[in-house]
Amino acid sequence: GGRHDRCVRPGHVRRQRRRPAQRRAARVEIDERPFAVRVFDRSGREIAHLLDFAFAPDGAGRVALRAAPGERWFGLGGKTGALDRRGRRFALRNRDHPVGERVDPLYHSIPFLMRVAINEGEAARADGYLLDGCAPSHFDVAAQERLRVVATAQAGGLDVTVFPGPAPGDVLRRYTARIGRITRPPLW
């Protein structure tokens, strides 16, 4: 079996023996019509609502992630403009371009987004999302539809990883455990 053995098709949900609640990292619910995947953290808080899946015979794919009003979205590598990516579209493809306002893509593309939600009187809550693949991709960060982040890949399908928080540091720790961490450089 390859990496696609993990794929879930509507109506074909494998049942797994439940682990004790204190060890369970997340709960996943799959809606058949319309097809959607919802991921909840240990406390029951929804950390991802993936919907509008689309796949083409050539391996291109699209997925949308529900985005609530007021959430801030950070990431995607070297990009010009505001750090909060909400309301913009981005192309991810590594290439050299002269740097200037609104130039996209720049040299390093990282298909990772961190969502940060700040509610009055509460600590900020964060979750992260990685669209792992080698083909050029595009992200519409609530630009066309203000309540959706849409990720598309030109080939290779979609491999989405969700990194629960609750704090931004928790998200980054889990993300770097997945992709690798750099070693500390020598003091000299």
PDB file of C-alpha atoms in Angstrom:
ATOM      1  CA  GLY A   1       0.000   0.000   0.000  1.00  0.00           C
ATOM      2  CA  GLY A   2       0.961   3.570  -0.725  1.00  0.00           C
ATOM      3  CA  ARG A   3       0.060   6.881   0.821  1.00  0.00           C
ATOM      4  CA  HIS A   4      -3.376   6.847  -0.842  1.00  0.00           C
ATOM      5  CA  ASP A   5      -4.409   3.835   1.252  1.00  0.00           C
ATOM      6  CA  ARG A   6      -5.325   6.411   3.924  1.00  0.00           C
ATOM      7  CA  CYS A   7      -7.899   8.102   1.692  1.00  0.00           C
ATOM      8  CA  VAL A   8     -11.520   7.953   2.786  1.00  0.00           C
ATOM      9  CA  ARG A   9     -14.315   7.787   0.236  1.00  0.00           C
ATOM     10  CA  PRO A  10     -17.890   8.772   1.068  1.00  0.00           C
ATOM     11  CA  GLY A  11     -19.742   5.780   2.456  1.00  0.00           C
ATOM     12  CA  HIS A  12     -16.529   3.817   3.125  1.00  0.00           C
ATOM     13  CA  VAL A  13     -15.516   4.791   6.643  1.00  0.00           C
ATOM     14  CA  ARG A  14     -13.321   2.276   8.415  1.00  0.00           C
ATOM     15  CA  ARG A  15     -14.272   1.751  12.030  1.00  0.00           C
ATOM     16  CA  GLN A  16     -11.428   1.749  14.508  1.00  0.00           C
ATOM     17  CA  ARG A  17     -11.390   0.641  18.101  1.00  0.00           C
ATOM     18  CA  ARG A  18     -11.679   3.714  20.320  1.00  0.00           C
ATOM     19  CA  ARG A  19      -8.791   4.639  22.502  1.00  0.00           C
ATOM     20  CA  PRO A  20      -9.402   6.050  25.970  1.00  0.00           C
ATOM     21  CA  ALA A  21     -10.463   9.715  25.784  1.00  0.00           C
ATOM     22  CA  GLN A  22      -7.344  10.983  27.538  1.00  0.00           C
ATOM     23  CA  ARG A  23      -5.118   9.524  24.765  1.00  0.00           C
ATOM     24  CA  ARG A  24      -7.226  10.505  21.778  1.00  0.00           C
ATOM     25  CA  ALA A  25      -5.686  13.445  19.924  1.00  0.00           C
ATOM     26  CA  ALA A  26      -8.600  14.314  17.642  1.00  0.00           C
ATOM     27  CA  ARG A  27     -12.012  13.204  16.448  1.00  0.00           C
ATOM     28  CA  VAL A  28     -12.917  13.149  12.755  1.00  0.00           C
ATOM     29  CA  GLU A  29     -16.467  13.271  11.412  1.00  0.00           C
ATOM     30  CA  ILE A  30     -17.259  12.638   7.756  1.00  0.00           C
ATOM     31  CA  ASP A  31     -20.429  13.965   6.170  1.00  0.00           C
ATOM     32  CA  GLU A  32     -21.469  12.082   3.051  1.00  0.00           C
ATOM     33  CA  ARG A  33     -23.776  14.615   1.372  1.00  0.00           C
ATOM     34  CA  PRO A  34     -22.332  17.032   0.694  1.00  0.00           C
ATOM     35  CA  PHE A  35     -18.994  15.375   1.338  1.00  0.00           C
ATOM     36  CA  ALA A  36     -17.087  17.171   4.108  1.00  0.00           C
ATOM     37  CA  VAL A  37     -14.539  16.303   6.786  1.00  0.00           C
ATOM     38  CA  ARG A  38     -14.647  17.923  10.214  1.00  0.00           C
ATOM     39  CA  VAL A  39     -11.813  17.579  12.732  1.00  0.00           C
ATOM     40  CA  PHE A  40     -12.267  18.257  16.464  1.00  0.00           C
ATOM     41  CA  ASP A  41      -9.615  18.590  19.163  1.00  0.00           C
ATOM     42  CA  ARG A  42      -9.687  16.786  22.532  1.00  0.00           C
ATOM     43  CA  SER A  43     -11.993  19.389  24.039  1.00  0.00           C
ATOM     44  CA  GLY A  44     -14.521  19.010  21.204  1.00  0.00           C
ATOM     45  CA  ARG A  45     -13.625  22.315  19.515  1.00  0.00           C
ATOM     46  CA  GLU A  46     -13.821  22.139  15.714  1.00  0.00           C
ATOM     47  CA  ILE A  47     -10.330  22.792  14.345  1.00  0.00           C
ATOM     48  CA  ALA A  48     -10.994  22.100  10.658  1.00  0.00           C
ATOM     49  CA  HIS A  49     -14.005  21.893   8.396  1.00  0.00           C
ATOM     50  CA  LEU A  50     -12.830  20.719   4.980  1.00  0.00           C
ATOM     51  CA  LEU A  51     -15.349  20.844   2.138  1.00  0.00           C
ATOM     52  CA  ASP A  52     -15.817  21.345  -1.617  1.00  0.00           C
ATOM     53  CA  PHE A  53     -13.367  18.600  -2.537  1.00  0.00           C
ATOM     54  CA  ALA A  54     -12.709  18.270  -6.271  1.00  0.00           C
ATOM     55  CA  PHE A  55     -10.310  15.963  -8.108  1.00  0.00           C
ATOM     56  CA  ALA A  56      -9.376  15.728 -11.792  1.00  0.00           C
ATOM     57  CA  PRO A  57      -8.062  12.663 -13.683  1.00  0.00           C
ATOM     58  CA  ASP A  58      -4.663  14.387 -14.105  1.00  0.00           C
ATOM     59  CA  GLY A  59      -4.211  14.605 -10.310  1.00  0.00           C
ATOM     60  CA  ALA A  60      -5.222  18.232  -9.855  1.00  0.00           C
ATOM     61  CA  GLY A  61      -7.265  18.829  -6.724  1.00  0.00           C
ATOM     62  CA  ARG A  62      -9.081  21.452  -4.682  1.00  0.00           C
ATOM     63  CA  VAL A  63     -10.272  21.676  -1.093  1.00  0.00           C
ATOM     64  CA  ALA A  64     -11.893  24.481   0.872  1.00  0.00           C
ATOM     65  CA  LEU A  65     -11.521  25.209   4.564  1.00  0.00           C
ATOM     66  CA  ARG A  66     -14.210  27.077   6.443  1.00  0.00           C
ATOM     67  CA  ALA A  67     -12.993  30.464   7.725  1.00  0.00           C
ATOM     68  CA  ALA A  68     -14.943  32.362  10.386  1.00  0.00           C
ATOM     69  CA  PRO A  69     -15.126  36.170  10.431  1.00  0.00           C
ATOM     70  CA  GLY A  70     -12.321  37.807  12.394  1.00  0.00           C
ATOM     71  CA  GLU A  71      -9.845  34.927  12.050  1.00  0.00           C
ATOM     72  CA  ARG A  72      -6.342  35.845  10.983  1.00  0.00           C
ATOM     73  CA  TRP A  73      -4.326  33.680   8.592  1.00  0.00           C
ATOM     74  CA  PHE A  74      -0.513  33.616   8.556  1.00  0.00           C
ATOM     75  CA  GLY A  75       2.047  31.730   6.495  1.00  0.00           C
ATOM     76  CA  LEU A  76       2.690  30.631   2.892  1.00  0.00           C
ATOM     77  CA  GLY A  77       6.399  31.498   2.897  1.00  0.00           C
ATOM     78  CA  GLY A  78       8.019  34.636   1.532  1.00  0.00           C
ATOM     79  CA  LYS A  79       5.217  36.934   0.409  1.00  0.00           C
ATOM     80  CA  THR A  80       4.918  40.693   0.144  1.00  0.00           C
ATOM     81  CA  GLY A  81       2.222  42.684   1.902  1.00  0.00           C
ATOM     82  CA  ALA A  82       0.587  42.267   5.299  1.00  0.00           C
ATOM     83  CA  LEU A  83       1.395  39.247   7.462  1.00  0.00           C
ATOM     84  CA  ASP A  84      -2.323  38.472   7.784  1.00  0.00           C
ATOM     85  CA  ARG A  85      -3.018  36.776   4.445  1.00  0.00           C
ATOM     86  CA  ARG A  86      -6.815  37.047   4.675  1.00  0.00           C
ATOM     87  CA  GLY A  87      -8.433  38.660   1.644  1.00  0.00           C
ATOM     88  CA  ARG A  88      -5.639  37.803  -0.824  1.00  0.00           C
ATOM     89  CA  ARG A  89      -4.752  35.137  -3.396  1.00  0.00           C
ATOM     90  CA  PHE A  90      -1.333  33.519  -3.633  1.00  0.00           C
ATOM     91  CA  ALA A  91       0.523  31.365  -6.150  1.00  0.00           C
ATOM     92  CA  LEU A  92       3.009  28.888  -4.683  1.00  0.00           C
ATOM     93  CA  ARG A  93       5.749  27.953  -7.073  1.00  0.00           C
ATOM     94  CA  ASN A  94       9.438  28.428  -6.400  1.00  0.00           C
ATOM     95  CA  ARG A  95      11.025  30.772  -8.908  1.00  0.00           C
ATOM     96  CA  ASP A  96      13.183  33.881  -8.942  1.00  0.00           C
ATOM     97  CA  HIS A  97      11.375  37.187  -9.517  1.00  0.00           C
ATOM     98  CA  PRO A  98      12.367  40.763  -8.804  1.00  0.00           C
ATOM     99  CA  VAL A  99      10.931  41.733  -5.429  1.00  0.00           C
ATOM    100  CA  GLY A 100       8.245  44.396  -5.410  1.00  0.00           C
ATOM    101  CA  GLU A 101       4.878  45.165  -3.861  1.00  0.00           C
ATOM    102  CA  ARG A 102       2.334  42.446  -4.723  1.00  0.00           C
ATOM    103  CA  VAL A 103       4.872  40.293  -6.618  1.00  0.00           C
ATOM    104  CA  ASP A 104       3.857  36.658  -6.304  1.00  0.00           C
ATOM    105  CA  PRO A 105       5.300  34.086  -6.168  1.00  0.00           C
ATOM    106  CA  LEU A 106       8.621  34.908  -4.569  1.00  0.00           C
ATOM    107  CA  TYR A 107      11.394  32.355  -4.260  1.00  0.00           C
ATOM    108  CA  HIS A 108      10.322  30.225  -1.298  1.00  0.00           C
ATOM    109  CA  SER A 109       6.789  28.892  -1.114  1.00  0.00           C
ATOM    110  CA  ILE A 110       5.587  27.091   1.992  1.00  0.00           C
ATOM    111  CA  PRO A 111       2.038  25.670   1.664  1.00  0.00           C
ATOM    112  CA  PHE A 112       1.352  26.065   5.393  1.00  0.00           C
ATOM    113  CA  LEU A 113      -1.235  28.371   6.969  1.00  0.00           C
ATOM    114  CA  MET A 114      -1.824  29.116  10.641  1.00  0.00           C
ATOM    115  CA  ARG A 115      -5.280  30.328  11.612  1.00  0.00           C
ATOM    116  CA  VAL A 116      -5.439  32.485  14.735  1.00  0.00           C
ATOM    117  CA  ALA A 117      -8.803  33.306  16.312  1.00  0.00           C
ATOM    118  CA  ILE A 118      -8.946  35.984  18.982  1.00  0.00           C
ATOM    119  CA  ASN A 119     -12.145  36.295  21.010  1.00  0.00           C
ATOM    120  CA  GLU A 120     -12.529  39.102  23.503  1.00  0.00           C
ATOM    121  CA  GLY A 121     -11.552  38.037  27.016  1.00  0.00           C
ATOM    122  CA  GLU A 122      -9.983  34.753  25.849  1.00  0.00           C
ATOM    123  CA  ALA A 123      -6.522  33.622  24.884  1.00  0.00           C
ATOM    124  CA  ALA A 124      -5.802  33.403  21.157  1.00  0.00           C
ATOM    125  CA  ARG A 125      -6.501  29.959  19.649  1.00  0.00           C
ATOM    126  CA  ALA A 126      -4.506  28.662  16.725  1.00  0.00           C
ATOM    127  CA  ASP A 127      -4.541  25.726  14.317  1.00  0.00           C
ATOM    128  CA  GLY A 128      -2.337  24.959  11.323  1.00  0.00           C
ATOM    129  CA  TYR A 129      -2.867  23.440   7.875  1.00  0.00           C
ATOM    130  CA  LEU A 130      -0.290  22.005   5.481  1.00  0.00           C
ATOM    131  CA  LEU A 131      -1.070  21.179   1.841  1.00  0.00           C
ATOM    132  CA  ASP A 132       1.840  18.838   1.169  1.00  0.00           C
ATOM    133  CA  GLY A 133       2.834  18.277  -2.442  1.00  0.00           C
ATOM    134  CA  CYS A 134       5.367  19.095  -5.110  1.00  0.00           C
ATOM    135  CA  ALA A 135       3.146  20.656  -7.791  1.00  0.00           C
ATOM    136  CA  PRO A 136       2.445  24.380  -8.078  1.00  0.00           C
ATOM    137  CA  SER A 137      -0.524  25.363  -5.943  1.00  0.00           C
ATOM    138  CA  HIS A 138      -2.761  28.345  -5.283  1.00  0.00           C
ATOM    139  CA  PHE A 139      -4.370  29.639  -2.103  1.00  0.00           C
ATOM    140  CA  ASP A 140      -7.373  31.935  -1.995  1.00  0.00           C
ATOM    141  CA  VAL A 141      -7.371  33.096   1.622  1.00  0.00           C
ATOM    142  CA  ALA A 142     -10.981  34.241   1.994  1.00  0.00           C
ATOM    143  CA  ALA A 143     -10.585  36.616  -0.969  1.00  0.00           C
ATOM    144  CA  GLN A 144     -13.270  35.400  -3.382  1.00  0.00           C
ATOM    145  CA  GLU A 145     -15.499  33.971  -0.648  1.00  0.00           C
ATOM    146  CA  ARG A 146     -14.844  35.663   2.679  1.00  0.00           C
ATOM    147  CA  LEU A 147     -15.749  32.568   4.729  1.00  0.00           C
ATOM    148  CA  ARG A 148     -13.515  30.071   2.863  1.00  0.00           C
ATOM    149  CA  VAL A 149      -9.869  29.416   2.264  1.00  0.00           C
ATOM    150  CA  VAL A 150      -9.490  27.459  -0.986  1.00  0.00           C
ATOM    151  CA  ALA A 151      -6.342  25.503  -1.825  1.00  0.00           C
ATOM    152  CA  THR A 152      -5.712  24.010  -5.253  1.00  0.00           C
ATOM    153  CA  ALA A 153      -2.870  21.835  -6.502  1.00  0.00           C
ATOM    154  CA  GLN A 154      -2.103  21.425 -10.214  1.00  0.00           C
ATOM    155  CA  ALA A 155      -1.100  17.759  -9.875  1.00  0.00           C
ATOM    156  CA  GLY A 156      -0.320  15.058  -7.344  1.00  0.00           C
ATOM    157  CA  GLY A 157      -3.625  15.188  -5.470  1.00  0.00           C
ATOM    158  CA  LEU A 158      -4.136  16.711  -2.049  1.00  0.00           C
ATOM    159  CA  ASP A 159      -2.418  15.690   1.165  1.00  0.00           C
ATOM    160  CA  VAL A 160      -3.730  17.930   3.948  1.00  0.00           C
ATOM    161  CA  THR A 161      -2.349  17.762   7.479  1.00  0.00           C
ATOM    162  CA  VAL A 162      -4.105  19.538  10.380  1.00  0.00           C
ATOM    163  CA  PHE A 163      -2.016  20.740  13.334  1.00  0.00           C
ATOM    164  CA  PRO A 164      -4.102  21.503  16.444  1.00  0.00           C
ATOM    165  CA  GLY A 165      -3.140  24.256  18.903  1.00  0.00           C
ATOM    166  CA  PRO A 166      -4.461  25.628  21.068  1.00  0.00           C
ATOM    167  CA  ALA A 167      -1.552  28.121  21.135  1.00  0.00           C
ATOM    168  CA  PRO A 168       0.486  29.234  18.096  1.00  0.00           C
ATOM    169  CA  GLY A 169       3.578  27.677  19.704  1.00  0.00           C
ATOM    170  CA  ASP A 170       1.788  24.297  19.896  1.00  0.00           C
ATOM    171  CA  VAL A 171       0.950  24.509  16.184  1.00  0.00           C
ATOM    172  CA  LEU A 172       4.528  25.369  15.222  1.00  0.00           C
ATOM    173  CA  ARG A 173       5.951  22.614  17.444  1.00  0.00           C
ATOM    174  CA  ARG A 174       3.711  20.014  15.768  1.00  0.00           C
ATOM    175  CA  TYR A 175       4.373  21.428  12.298  1.00  0.00           C
ATOM    176  CA  THR A 176       8.160  21.372  12.698  1.00  0.00           C
ATOM    177  CA  ALA A 177       7.977  17.847  14.156  1.00  0.00           C
ATOM    178  CA  ARG A 178       6.297  16.853  10.875  1.00  0.00           C
ATOM    179  CA  ILE A 179       8.568  18.670   8.413  1.00  0.00           C
ATOM    180  CA  GLY A 180      11.830  18.710  10.380  1.00  0.00           C
ATOM    181  CA  ARG A 181      13.679  21.178  12.561  1.00  0.00           C
ATOM    182  CA  ILE A 182      16.910  22.965  11.894  1.00  0.00           C
ATOM    183  CA  THR A 183      19.825  22.429  14.215  1.00  0.00           C
ATOM    184  CA  ARG A 184      21.285  25.252  16.202  1.00  0.00           C
ATOM    185  CA  PRO A 185      24.170  26.814  14.281  1.00  0.00           C
ATOM    186  CA  PRO A 186      27.592  27.021  15.902  1.00  0.00           C
ATOM    187  CA  LEU A 187      28.297  30.131  17.997  1.00  0.00           C
ATOM    188  CA  TRP A 188      31.221  31.168  15.807  1.00  0.00           C
TER     189      TRP A 188
END
